[in-house]
PDB file of C-alpha atoms in Angstrom:
ATOM      1  CA  MET A 175    -123.635 107.940-268.297  1.00 41.00           C
ATOM      2  CA  THR A 176    -120.382 106.546-269.596  1.00 44.00           C
ATOM      3  CA  THR A 177    -120.117 105.755-273.281  1.00 44.00           C
ATOM      4  CA  VAL A 178    -117.421 103.624-274.775  1.00 44.00           C
ATOM      5  CA  GLU A 179    -116.142 103.860-278.315  1.00 50.00           C
ATOM      6  CA  THR A 180    -116.802 100.600-280.107  1.00 52.00           C
ATOM      7  CA  THR A 181    -113.608  99.429-281.739  1.00 58.00           C
ATOM      8  CA  ASP A 182    -113.291  96.807-284.438  1.00 60.00           C
ATOM      9  CA  ALA A 183    -110.327  94.755-283.206  1.00 62.00           C
ATOM     10  CA  SER A 184    -109.262  93.772-286.736  1.00 67.00           C
ATOM     11  CA  HIS A 185    -108.559  97.456-287.487  1.00 66.00           C
ATOM     12  CA  GLU A 186    -105.949  97.458-284.723  1.00 78.00           C
ATOM     13  CA  THR A 187    -103.688  94.817-286.238  1.00 89.00           C
ATOM     14  CA  ARG A 188    -104.596  94.519-289.942  1.00 93.00           C
ATOM     15  CA  ILE A 189    -104.869  97.018-292.758  1.00 94.00           C
ATOM     16  CA  GLU A 190    -106.663  96.713-296.077  1.00 94.00           C
ATOM     17  CA  GLY A 191    -104.377  96.106-299.048  1.00 95.00           C
ATOM     18  CA  THR A 192    -105.261  99.323-300.880  1.00 95.00           C
ATOM     19  CA  ALA A 193    -104.685 101.460-297.780  1.00 96.00           C
ATOM     20  CA  ALA A 194    -101.388  99.639-297.183  1.00 97.00           C
ATOM     21  CA  ALA A 195    -100.474 100.422-300.801  1.00 97.00           C
ATOM     22  CA  ALA A 196    -101.092 104.118-300.126  1.00 97.00           C
ATOM     23  CA  LEU A 197     -98.864 104.100-297.041  1.00 97.00           C
ATOM     24  CA  LEU A 198     -96.032 102.200-298.704  1.00 98.00           C
ATOM     25  CA  ALA A 199     -96.241 104.234-301.930  1.00 98.00           C
ATOM     26  CA  ALA A 200     -95.727 107.465-299.962  1.00 98.00           C
ATOM     27  CA  GLY A 201     -92.670 105.922-298.339  1.00 98.00           C
ATOM     28  CA  PHE A 202     -91.344 104.578-301.619  1.00 98.00           C
ATOM     29  CA  GLY A 203     -91.883 107.866-303.499  1.00 98.00           C
ATOM     30  CA  ALA A 204     -90.097 109.797-300.748  1.00 98.00           C
ATOM     31  CA  PHE A 205     -87.268 107.251-300.690  1.00 98.00           C
ATOM     32  CA  VAL A 206     -86.736 107.471-304.472  1.00 98.00           C
ATOM     33  CA  LEU A 207     -86.666 111.274-304.247  1.00 98.00           C
ATOM     34  CA  GLY A 208     -84.113 111.174-301.436  1.00 98.00           C
ATOM     35  CA  PHE A 209     -82.002 108.541-303.188  1.00 98.00           C
ATOM     36  CA  LEU A 210     -81.936 110.450-306.480  1.00 98.00           C
ATOM     37  CA  THR A 211     -81.159 113.724-304.686  1.00 98.00           C
ATOM     38  CA  THR A 212     -78.169 112.117-302.975  1.00 98.00           C
ATOM     39  CA  ILE A 213     -76.708 110.276-305.976  1.00 97.00           C
ATOM     40  CA  ASN A 214     -77.238 113.397-308.085  1.00 97.00           C
ATOM     41  CA  GLU A 215     -74.643 115.040-305.824  1.00 96.00           C
ATOM     42  CA  ALA A 216     -72.280 112.105-305.914  1.00 96.00           C
ATOM     43  CA  SER A 217     -72.168 111.514-309.665  1.00 96.00           C
ATOM     44  CA  THR A 218     -71.921 114.001-312.530  1.00 95.00           C
ATOM     45  CA  GLY A 219     -73.221 111.290-314.877  1.00 97.00           C
ATOM     46  CA  VAL A 220     -76.408 110.949-312.833  1.00 97.00           C
ATOM     47  CA  HIS A 221     -76.616 114.744-312.557  1.00 97.00           C
ATOM     48  CA  ASP A 222     -76.521 115.062-316.359  1.00 97.00           C
ATOM     49  CA  PHE A 223     -79.003 112.214-316.838  1.00 97.00           C
ATOM     50  CA  LEU A 224     -81.521 113.816-314.459  1.00 97.00           C
ATOM     51  CA  GLN A 225     -81.438 117.081-316.375  1.00 96.00           C
ATOM     52  CA  PHE A 226     -84.634 116.237-318.301  1.00 97.00           C
ATOM     53  CA  ASN A 227     -85.252 119.935-318.836  1.00 96.00           C
ATOM     54  CA  ASP A 228     -82.508 122.563-319.074  1.00 96.00           C
ATOM     55  CA  ARG A 229     -84.548 125.334-317.454  1.00 96.00           C
ATOM     56  CA  VAL A 230     -85.452 123.244-314.405  1.00 97.00           C
ATOM     57  CA  GLY A 231     -82.156 121.347-314.215  1.00 97.00           C
ATOM     58  CA  PRO A 232     -81.728 117.976-312.473  1.00 97.00           C
ATOM     59  CA  LEU A 233     -84.674 118.719-310.174  1.00 98.00           C
ATOM     60  CA  ALA A 234     -86.854 117.836-313.185  1.00 98.00           C
ATOM     61  CA  GLY A 235     -85.535 114.281-313.373  1.00 98.00           C
ATOM     62  CA  LYS A 236     -85.539 113.732-309.621  1.00 98.00           C
ATOM     63  CA  THR A 237     -89.148 114.803-309.178  1.00 98.00           C
ATOM     64  CA  ILE A 238     -90.529 113.173-312.337  1.00 98.00           C
ATOM     65  CA  LEU A 239     -88.972 109.815-311.400  1.00 98.00           C
ATOM     66  CA  ALA A 240     -90.122 110.154-307.772  1.00 98.00           C
ATOM     67  CA  VAL A 241     -93.695 110.877-308.892  1.00 98.00           C
ATOM     68  CA  ILE A 242     -93.588 107.886-311.266  1.00 98.00           C
ATOM     69  CA  ALA A 243     -92.278 105.769-308.354  1.00 98.00           C
ATOM     70  CA  TYR A 244     -95.107 107.016-306.131  1.00 98.00           C
ATOM     71  CA  PHE A 245     -98.012 106.462-308.531  1.00 98.00           C
ATOM     72  CA  GLY A 246     -96.441 103.346-310.069  1.00 98.00           C
ATOM     73  CA  SER A 247     -95.923 101.637-306.716  1.00 98.00           C
ATOM     74  CA  LEU A 248     -99.377 102.744-305.575  1.00 98.00           C
ATOM     75  CA  LEU A 249    -100.936 101.091-308.619  1.00 98.00           C
ATOM     76  CA  VAL A 250     -98.875  97.897-308.412  1.00 98.00           C
ATOM     77  CA  PHE A 251     -99.285  97.427-304.647  1.00 97.00           C
ATOM     78  CA  ALA A 252    -102.999  98.209-304.838  1.00 97.00           C
ATOM     79  CA  LEU A 253    -103.529  95.629-307.595  1.00 97.00           C
ATOM     80  CA  VAL A 254    -101.447  92.969-305.863  1.00 97.00           C
ATOM     81  CA  TRP A 255    -102.990  93.482-302.427  1.00 96.00           C
ATOM     82  CA  ARG A 256    -106.573  94.304-303.420  1.00 94.00           C
ATOM     83  CA  GLY A 257    -109.024  92.462-301.177  1.00 93.00           C
ATOM     84  CA  ARG A 258    -106.277  91.314-298.816  1.00 95.00           C
ATOM     85  CA  GLN A 259    -105.601  92.267-295.211  1.00 94.00           C
ATOM     86  CA  LEU A 260    -101.959  92.925-294.301  1.00 96.00           C
ATOM     87  CA  ALA A 261    -100.159  93.097-290.968  1.00 96.00           C
ATOM     88  CA  LEU A 262    -100.425  96.735-289.919  1.00 95.00           C
ATOM     89  CA  LYS A 263     -97.219  96.763-287.870  1.00 95.00           C
ATOM     90  CA  THR A 264     -95.089  95.508-290.774  1.00 97.00           C
ATOM     91  CA  VAL A 265     -96.602  98.030-293.189  1.00 97.00           C
ATOM     92  CA  LEU A 266     -96.001 100.862-290.709  1.00 97.00           C
ATOM     93  CA  ILE A 267     -92.381  99.894-290.078  1.00 98.00           C
ATOM     94  CA  VAL A 268     -91.494  99.574-293.780  1.00 98.00           C
ATOM     95  CA  ALA A 269     -93.312 102.791-294.754  1.00 98.00           C
ATOM     96  CA  GLY A 270     -91.779 104.646-291.796  1.00 98.00           C
ATOM     97  CA  VAL A 271     -88.224 103.572-292.616  1.00 98.00           C
ATOM     98  CA  LEU A 272     -88.666 104.508-296.291  1.00 98.00           C
ATOM     99  CA  LEU A 273     -90.088 107.900-295.333  1.00 98.00           C
ATOM    100  CA  LEU A 274     -87.260 108.526-292.899  1.00 98.00           C
ATOM    101  CA  LEU A 275     -84.686 107.705-295.580  1.00 98.00           C
ATOM    102  CA  GLY A 276     -86.558 109.978-297.983  1.00 98.00           C
ATOM    103  CA  PHE A 277     -86.442 112.897-295.562  1.00 98.00           C
ATOM    104  CA  LEU A 278     -82.778 112.200-294.838  1.00 98.00           C
ATOM    105  CA  GLY A 279     -81.882 112.055-298.535  1.00 98.00           C
ATOM    106  CA  THR A 280     -83.545 115.394-299.224  1.00 98.00           C
ATOM    107  CA  PHE A 281     -81.826 117.162-296.309  1.00 98.00           C
ATOM    108  CA  PRO A 282     -79.043 119.395-297.699  1.00 98.00           C
ATOM    109  CA  ILE A 283     -76.464 118.748-294.969  1.00 97.00           C
ATOM    110  CA  PHE A 284     -76.792 115.017-295.700  1.00 98.00           C
ATOM    111  CA  PHE A 285     -76.841 114.976-299.506  1.00 97.00           C
ATOM    112  CA  GLN A 286     -74.246 117.717-299.899  1.00 97.00           C
ATOM    113  CA  ALA A 287     -71.806 115.520-297.961  1.00 97.00           C
ATOM    114  CA  PHE A 288     -71.751 113.276-301.048  1.00 95.00           C
ATOM    115  CA  ALA A 289     -70.868 116.106-303.458  1.00 92.00           C
ATOM    116  CA  SER A 290     -68.241 115.004-305.973  1.00 78.00           C
TER     117      SER A 290
ATOM    118  CA  MET B 228    -100.346 148.851-308.745  1.00 79.00           C
ATOM    119  CA  GLU B 229     -99.346 145.985-310.987  1.00 84.00           C
ATOM    120  CA  LEU B 230     -97.795 142.552-310.896  1.00 89.00           C
ATOM    121  CA  SER B 231     -95.309 141.206-313.403  1.00 92.00           C
ATOM    122  CA  ASN B 232     -95.958 137.798-314.937  1.00 94.00           C
ATOM    123  CA  ARG B 233     -93.307 136.312-312.648  1.00 95.00           C
ATOM    124  CA  GLU B 234     -94.760 137.931-309.549  1.00 93.00           C
ATOM    125  CA  PHE B 235     -98.217 136.694-310.562  1.00 95.00           C
ATOM    126  CA  TRP B 236     -97.042 133.082-310.752  1.00 95.00           C
ATOM    127  CA  GLY B 237     -95.098 133.455-307.511  1.00 94.00           C
ATOM    128  CA  LEU B 238     -98.357 134.608-305.947  1.00 93.00           C
ATOM    129  CA  ILE B 239    -100.340 131.666-307.370  1.00 95.00           C
ATOM    130  CA  HIS B 240     -97.681 129.204-306.217  1.00 95.00           C
ATOM    131  CA  GLY B 241     -97.116 130.480-302.697  1.00 92.00           C
ATOM    132  CA  LEU B 242     -99.965 132.660-301.600  1.00 90.00           C
ATOM    133  CA  VAL B 243    -102.920 130.949-303.311  1.00 94.00           C
ATOM    134  CA  LEU B 244    -102.134 127.225-303.636  1.00 93.00           C
ATOM    135  CA  GLY B 245     -99.575 126.838-300.849  1.00 89.00           C
ATOM    136  CA  SER B 246    -101.510 128.934-298.373  1.00 90.00           C
ATOM    137  CA  PHE B 247    -104.746 127.098-299.175  1.00 91.00           C
ATOM    138  CA  PHE B 248    -103.078 123.814-298.233  1.00 91.00           C
ATOM    139  CA  LEU B 249    -101.618 125.170-295.004  1.00 89.00           C
ATOM    140  CA  LEU B 250    -104.792 126.969-293.923  1.00 88.00           C
ATOM    141  CA  ALA B 251    -107.078 124.028-294.702  1.00 91.00           C
ATOM    142  CA  PHE B 252    -104.923 121.773-292.529  1.00 92.00           C
ATOM    143  CA  ALA B 253    -106.499 122.863-289.235  1.00 91.00           C
ATOM    144  CA  GLY B 254    -110.005 122.090-290.475  1.00 92.00           C
ATOM    145  CA  GLY B 255    -109.015 118.699-291.825  1.00 93.00           C
ATOM    146  CA  LEU B 256    -107.158 117.765-288.647  1.00 93.00           C
ATOM    147  CA  ALA B 257    -110.048 118.771-286.389  1.00 94.00           C
ATOM    148  CA  GLY B 258    -112.522 116.888-288.586  1.00 94.00           C
ATOM    149  CA  LEU B 259    -110.480 113.708-288.611  1.00 93.00           C
ATOM    150  CA  TYR B 260    -109.587 113.852-284.905  1.00 94.00           C
ATOM    151  CA  SER B 261    -113.214 114.161-283.867  1.00 93.00           C
ATOM    152  CA  LEU B 262    -114.495 111.459-286.221  1.00 92.00           C
ATOM    153  CA  ARG B 263    -115.481 109.112-283.394  1.00 92.00           C
ATOM    154  CA  SER B 264    -118.635 107.088-283.076  1.00 88.00           C
ATOM    155  CA  ARG B 265    -119.150 108.142-279.434  1.00 89.00           C
ATOM    156  CA  TRP B 266    -119.064 111.844-280.353  1.00 92.00           C
ATOM    157  CA  LEU B 267    -121.236 111.810-283.463  1.00 88.00           C
ATOM    158  CA  THR B 268    -124.603 110.506-284.563  1.00 90.00           C
ATOM    159  CA  GLU B 269    -124.823 108.089-287.497  1.00 90.00           C
ATOM    160  CA  GLU B 270    -125.948 110.955-289.740  1.00 92.00           C
ATOM    161  CA  GLY B 271    -123.109 113.067-288.412  1.00 92.00           C
ATOM    162  CA  ILE B 272    -120.538 110.401-289.266  1.00 93.00           C
ATOM    163  CA  VAL B 273    -121.898 110.096-292.824  1.00 93.00           C
ATOM    164  CA  GLU B 274    -121.804 113.861-293.351  1.00 93.00           C
ATOM    165  CA  ARG B 275    -118.379 114.272-291.712  1.00 94.00           C
ATOM    166  CA  THR B 276    -116.850 111.438-293.734  1.00 94.00           C
ATOM    167  CA  ARG B 277    -118.132 112.881-297.012  1.00 95.00           C
ATOM    168  CA  ARG B 278    -116.791 116.331-296.106  1.00 95.00           C
ATOM    169  CA  LEU B 279    -113.423 114.904-295.055  1.00 95.00           C
ATOM    170  CA  ALA B 280    -113.052 112.961-298.315  1.00 95.00           C
ATOM    171  CA  VAL B 281    -113.758 116.071-300.397  1.00 96.00           C
ATOM    172  CA  GLY B 282    -111.480 118.213-298.220  1.00 95.00           C
ATOM    173  CA  PHE B 283    -108.583 115.757-298.233  1.00 95.00           C
ATOM    174  CA  TRP B 284    -108.717 115.362-302.017  1.00 96.00           C
ATOM    175  CA  ALA B 285    -108.891 119.141-302.478  1.00 96.00           C
ATOM    176  CA  MET B 286    -105.830 119.511-300.272  1.00 95.00           C
ATOM    177  CA  ALA B 287    -103.947 116.778-302.114  1.00 96.00           C
ATOM    178  CA  ILE B 288    -104.697 118.435-305.467  1.00 96.00           C
ATOM    179  CA  ALA B 289    -103.627 121.824-304.065  1.00 96.00           C
ATOM    180  CA  ALA B 290    -100.365 120.279-302.827  1.00 96.00           C
ATOM    181  CA  TRP B 291     -99.617 118.795-306.262  1.00 97.00           C
ATOM    182  CA  ALA B 292    -100.492 122.088-307.980  1.00 97.00           C
ATOM    183  CA  THR B 293     -98.206 123.955-305.560  1.00 96.00           C
ATOM    184  CA  VAL B 294     -95.134 121.835-306.281  1.00 97.00           C
ATOM    185  CA  VAL B 295     -95.779 121.669-310.037  1.00 98.00           C
ATOM    186  CA  THR B 296     -96.149 125.447-310.410  1.00 97.00           C
ATOM    187  CA  GLY B 297     -93.190 125.990-308.107  1.00 97.00           C
ATOM    188  CA  THR B 298     -90.822 123.626-309.904  1.00 98.00           C
ATOM    189  CA  TRP B 299     -91.891 124.140-313.514  1.00 97.00           C
ATOM    190  CA  ILE B 300     -92.899 127.806-313.590  1.00 97.00           C
ATOM    191  CA  VAL B 301     -91.260 129.805-310.785  1.00 97.00           C
ATOM    192  CA  TYR B 302     -88.068 127.830-310.109  1.00 97.00           C
ATOM    193  CA  PRO B 303     -86.598 128.268-313.648  1.00 97.00           C
ATOM    194  CA  TRP B 304     -86.787 132.053-313.134  1.00 97.00           C
ATOM    195  CA  TYR B 305     -85.116 131.681-309.750  1.00 97.00           C
ATOM    196  CA  ARG B 306     -82.181 129.646-311.087  1.00 97.00           C
ATOM    197  CA  GLU B 307     -81.434 131.450-314.382  1.00 96.00           C
ATOM    198  CA  LYS B 308     -77.709 131.867-314.952  1.00 95.00           C
ATOM    199  CA  LEU B 309     -77.513 135.561-315.771  1.00 96.00           C
ATOM    200  CA  ALA B 310     -74.473 136.875-313.913  1.00 95.00           C
ATOM    201  CA  GLY B 311     -71.849 134.721-315.628  1.00 93.00           C
ATOM    202  CA  ASP B 312     -69.075 132.801-313.892  1.00 93.00           C
ATOM    203  CA  ASP B 313     -68.034 135.666-311.618  1.00 95.00           C
ATOM    204  CA  LEU B 314     -71.234 136.162-309.615  1.00 96.00           C
ATOM    205  CA  ALA B 315     -69.752 138.895-307.414  1.00 95.00           C
ATOM    206  CA  ALA B 316     -68.940 140.965-310.504  1.00 96.00           C
ATOM    207  CA  GLY B 317     -72.216 140.173-312.285  1.00 95.00           C
ATOM    208  CA  CYS B 318     -74.346 141.162-309.283  1.00 97.00           C
ATOM    209  CA  ALA B 319     -72.049 143.919-307.959  1.00 95.00           C
ATOM    210  CA  GLY B 320     -73.776 146.867-306.316  1.00 94.00           C
ATOM    211  CA  LEU B 321     -77.216 145.253-306.196  1.00 95.00           C
ATOM    212  CA  GLN B 322     -79.439 145.129-303.120  1.00 95.00           C
ATOM    213  CA  LEU B 323     -81.919 142.777-304.834  1.00 96.00           C
ATOM    214  CA  PRO B 324     -81.831 140.463-307.870  1.00 96.00           C
ATOM    215  CA  GLN B 325     -82.243 142.292-311.173  1.00 95.00           C
ATOM    216  CA  PRO B 326     -84.112 140.737-314.123  1.00 93.00           C
ATOM    217  CA  GLY B 327     -81.827 140.138-317.084  1.00 93.00           C
ATOM    218  CA  LYS B 328     -78.673 140.734-315.039  1.00 95.00           C
ATOM    219  CA  CYS B 329     -78.640 138.813-311.755  1.00 97.00           C
ATOM    220  CA  SER B 330     -81.169 136.072-310.934  1.00 97.00           C
ATOM    221  CA  PRO B 331     -82.228 135.323-307.331  1.00 97.00           C
ATOM    222  CA  ARG B 332     -79.879 132.300-307.281  1.00 97.00           C
ATOM    223  CA  ASP B 333     -76.992 134.357-308.676  1.00 97.00           C
ATOM    224  CA  PHE B 334     -77.737 137.063-306.138  1.00 97.00           C
ATOM    225  CA  LEU B 335     -77.810 134.759-303.125  1.00 98.00           C
ATOM    226  CA  LEU B 336     -74.651 132.895-304.114  1.00 97.00           C
ATOM    227  CA  SER B 337     -72.762 136.117-304.889  1.00 97.00           C
ATOM    228  CA  ASN B 338     -72.918 137.389-301.272  1.00 97.00           C
ATOM    229  CA  VAL B 339     -72.942 140.972-302.618  1.00 96.00           C
ATOM    230  CA  SER B 340     -75.588 141.980-300.077  1.00 94.00           C
ATOM    231  CA  GLY B 341     -74.278 140.243-296.973  1.00 93.00           C
ATOM    232  CA  ASP B 342     -73.897 136.570-296.159  1.00 94.00           C
ATOM    233  CA  THR B 343     -76.702 135.209-298.348  1.00 96.00           C
ATOM    234  CA  GLU B 344     -75.167 132.055-299.778  1.00 97.00           C
ATOM    235  CA  SER B 345     -76.772 129.742-297.200  1.00 97.00           C
ATOM    236  CA  TRP B 346     -80.239 130.864-298.257  1.00 97.00           C
ATOM    237  CA  HIS B 347     -79.599 128.971-301.475  1.00 98.00           C
ATOM    238  CA  GLU B 348     -77.234 126.229-300.301  1.00 97.00           C
ATOM    239  CA  PHE B 349     -79.421 125.207-297.383  1.00 98.00           C
ATOM    240  CA  GLY B 350     -82.802 126.950-297.674  1.00 98.00           C
ATOM    241  CA  MET B 351     -83.612 126.570-301.348  1.00 98.00           C
ATOM    242  CA  GLU B 352     -81.911 123.186-301.663  1.00 98.00           C
ATOM    243  CA  TRP B 353     -84.059 121.816-298.834  1.00 98.00           C
ATOM    244  CA  LYS B 354     -87.275 123.468-299.947  1.00 97.00           C
ATOM    245  CA  GLU B 355     -87.128 122.430-303.602  1.00 97.00           C
ATOM    246  CA  HIS B 356     -86.714 118.767-302.691  1.00 98.00           C
ATOM    247  CA  VAL B 357     -88.660 118.156-299.499  1.00 98.00           C
ATOM    248  CA  ALA B 358     -91.753 119.970-300.812  1.00 98.00           C
ATOM    249  CA  TRP B 359     -92.451 117.068-303.183  1.00 98.00           C
ATOM    250  CA  ILE B 360     -93.009 114.672-300.277  1.00 98.00           C
ATOM    251  CA  ALA B 361     -96.022 116.695-299.057  1.00 98.00           C
ATOM    252  CA  PRO B 362     -98.387 115.857-301.961  1.00 98.00           C
ATOM    253  CA  MET B 363     -97.458 112.172-301.769  1.00 98.00           C
ATOM    254  CA  LEU B 364     -98.353 112.070-298.076  1.00 98.00           C
ATOM    255  CA  ALA B 365    -101.498 114.160-298.584  1.00 97.00           C
ATOM    256  CA  THR B 366    -102.678 111.895-301.429  1.00 98.00           C
ATOM    257  CA  SER B 367    -102.027 108.746-299.401  1.00 97.00           C
ATOM    258  CA  ALA B 368    -103.892 110.221-296.418  1.00 97.00           C
ATOM    259  CA  ALA B 369    -106.824 111.023-298.735  1.00 97.00           C
ATOM    260  CA  ILE B 370    -106.810 107.446-300.053  1.00 97.00           C
ATOM    261  CA  VAL B 371    -106.933 106.027-296.503  1.00 96.00           C
ATOM    262  CA  VAL B 372    -109.830 108.351-295.628  1.00 96.00           C
ATOM    263  CA  VAL B 373    -111.775 107.320-298.738  1.00 96.00           C
ATOM    264  CA  ILE B 374    -111.094 103.577-298.374  1.00 94.00           C
ATOM    265  CA  TYR B 375    -112.092 103.366-294.711  1.00 94.00           C
ATOM    266  CA  GLY B 376    -114.702 106.114-294.810  1.00 93.00           C
ATOM    267  CA  ARG B 377    -117.249 105.746-291.995  1.00 93.00           C
ATOM    268  CA  ARG B 378    -115.295 102.842-290.500  1.00 93.00           C
ATOM    269  CA  LEU B 379    -112.636 105.322-289.339  1.00 93.00           C
ATOM    270  CA  ALA B 380    -115.063 106.375-286.597  1.00 93.00           C
ATOM    271  CA  ASN B 381    -114.553 102.929-285.014  1.00 92.00           C
ATOM    272  CA  ALA B 382    -110.913 102.410-285.961  1.00 92.00           C
ATOM    273  CA  PRO B 383    -108.773 104.625-283.686  1.00 92.00           C
ATOM    274  CA  ARG B 384    -105.438 103.172-284.835  1.00 93.00           C
ATOM    275  CA  LEU B 385    -106.141 103.770-288.533  1.00 93.00           C
ATOM    276  CA  ARG B 386    -107.515 107.209-287.718  1.00 94.00           C
ATOM    277  CA  GLN B 387    -104.242 107.986-285.934  1.00 95.00           C
ATOM    278  CA  ILE B 388    -102.239 106.779-288.928  1.00 95.00           C
ATOM    279  CA  ALA B 389    -104.232 109.022-291.286  1.00 95.00           C
ATOM    280  CA  ILE B 390    -103.781 111.929-288.845  1.00 96.00           C
ATOM    281  CA  TRP B 391    -100.010 111.410-288.653  1.00 96.00           C
ATOM    282  CA  MET B 392     -99.662 111.226-292.429  1.00 96.00           C
ATOM    283  CA  PHE B 393    -101.677 114.409-292.656  1.00 95.00           C
ATOM    284  CA  ILE B 394     -99.515 116.124-289.999  1.00 96.00           C
ATOM    285  CA  LEU B 395     -96.326 115.031-291.779  1.00 97.00           C
ATOM    286  CA  ALA B 396     -97.675 116.398-295.069  1.00 97.00           C
ATOM    287  CA  PHE B 397     -98.442 119.688-293.332  1.00 96.00           C
ATOM    288  CA  ALA B 398     -95.064 119.888-291.591  1.00 97.00           C
ATOM    289  CA  THR B 399     -93.266 119.200-294.861  1.00 97.00           C
ATOM    290  CA  ALA B 400     -95.303 121.821-296.696  1.00 96.00           C
ATOM    291  CA  ALA B 401     -94.756 124.260-293.828  1.00 96.00           C
ATOM    292  CA  VAL B 402     -90.959 123.869-294.022  1.00 97.00           C
ATOM    293  CA  ALA B 403     -91.096 124.509-297.770  1.00 97.00           C
ATOM    294  CA  GLY B 404     -93.538 127.393-297.369  1.00 96.00           C
ATOM    295  CA  ILE B 405     -91.617 129.172-294.624  1.00 96.00           C
ATOM    296  CA  LEU B 406     -88.300 128.825-296.465  1.00 97.00           C
ATOM    297  CA  GLY B 407     -89.972 130.014-299.669  1.00 96.00           C
ATOM    298  CA  ALA B 408     -91.352 133.099-297.941  1.00 95.00           C
ATOM    299  CA  LEU B 409     -87.998 133.930-296.337  1.00 97.00           C
ATOM    300  CA  ILE B 410     -86.033 133.406-299.561  1.00 97.00           C
ATOM    301  CA  THR B 411     -88.530 135.548-301.456  1.00 95.00           C
ATOM    302  CA  LYS B 412     -87.984 138.303-298.899  1.00 95.00           C
ATOM    303  CA  VAL B 413     -84.208 138.255-299.439  1.00 96.00           C
ATOM    304  CA  ALA B 414     -84.209 137.553-303.181  1.00 96.00           C
ATOM    305  CA  PRO B 415     -87.618 137.907-304.850  1.00 95.00           C
ATOM    306  CA  VAL B 416     -88.381 136.520-308.306  1.00 95.00           C
ATOM    307  CA  LYS B 417     -89.270 139.577-310.374  1.00 86.00           C
TER     308      LYS B 417
END
């Protein structure tokens, strides 16, 4: 006997607002971390600003701001898009590009190329 | 047999929290992959979904705890500036970092025990940053699992998205974990 998985077609093209918020927040948090990591290398002013804690160094500022960006964007997107259905493809592309930039910005060979 | 305070926290960070996340990955992946309506009964889907939600949240919390303990407890000991401006002189003659004299970062950058500089310049620099992406991805994967719940059994595309986020979180944590283990072997925090 052959069984077929029943698929809800709407799940193939649309995504619930809160789930979309989770995907985009991960991308945005990663992007902020990568961006801060790179400009920390390029600017001594930014490097000094990010030194929220002397023992941890600028990593403290980079990670605290990235975590705020992650949870902040998650909250804002979730509130704005609650109860809505968004285009899955668009959400995936934006989140994917942000994640890619985040990974790139945290890769030493990339960010060290900006060292001042 | 005893552990110093620093070794204890290194153990909590890497071997307890980090390893829990990496080891739990296989179970979570298998559970999510096989969450399909044609493979499970209705009761099975309910039970599996509940277990996945608990497991994914536990993994997300473990990932956050791993990066927080790593950055705020262990990392300051790693990066202490103990050897002064001339690292080669400050760490001269050492085969391993020495508390109070030459920190692991000083030791690696000094090259007094071979070509060790890249362990910091590439290994530690990558690990300390990329590790923070893992808990974000793990938390977002957990949110997707909770929001869709039982509906994931009939939503292959969303199930794949959750699986890929979960795999990315694991891969990111694995890079950080492997580099951490290798760096600890060359220059342990004591």
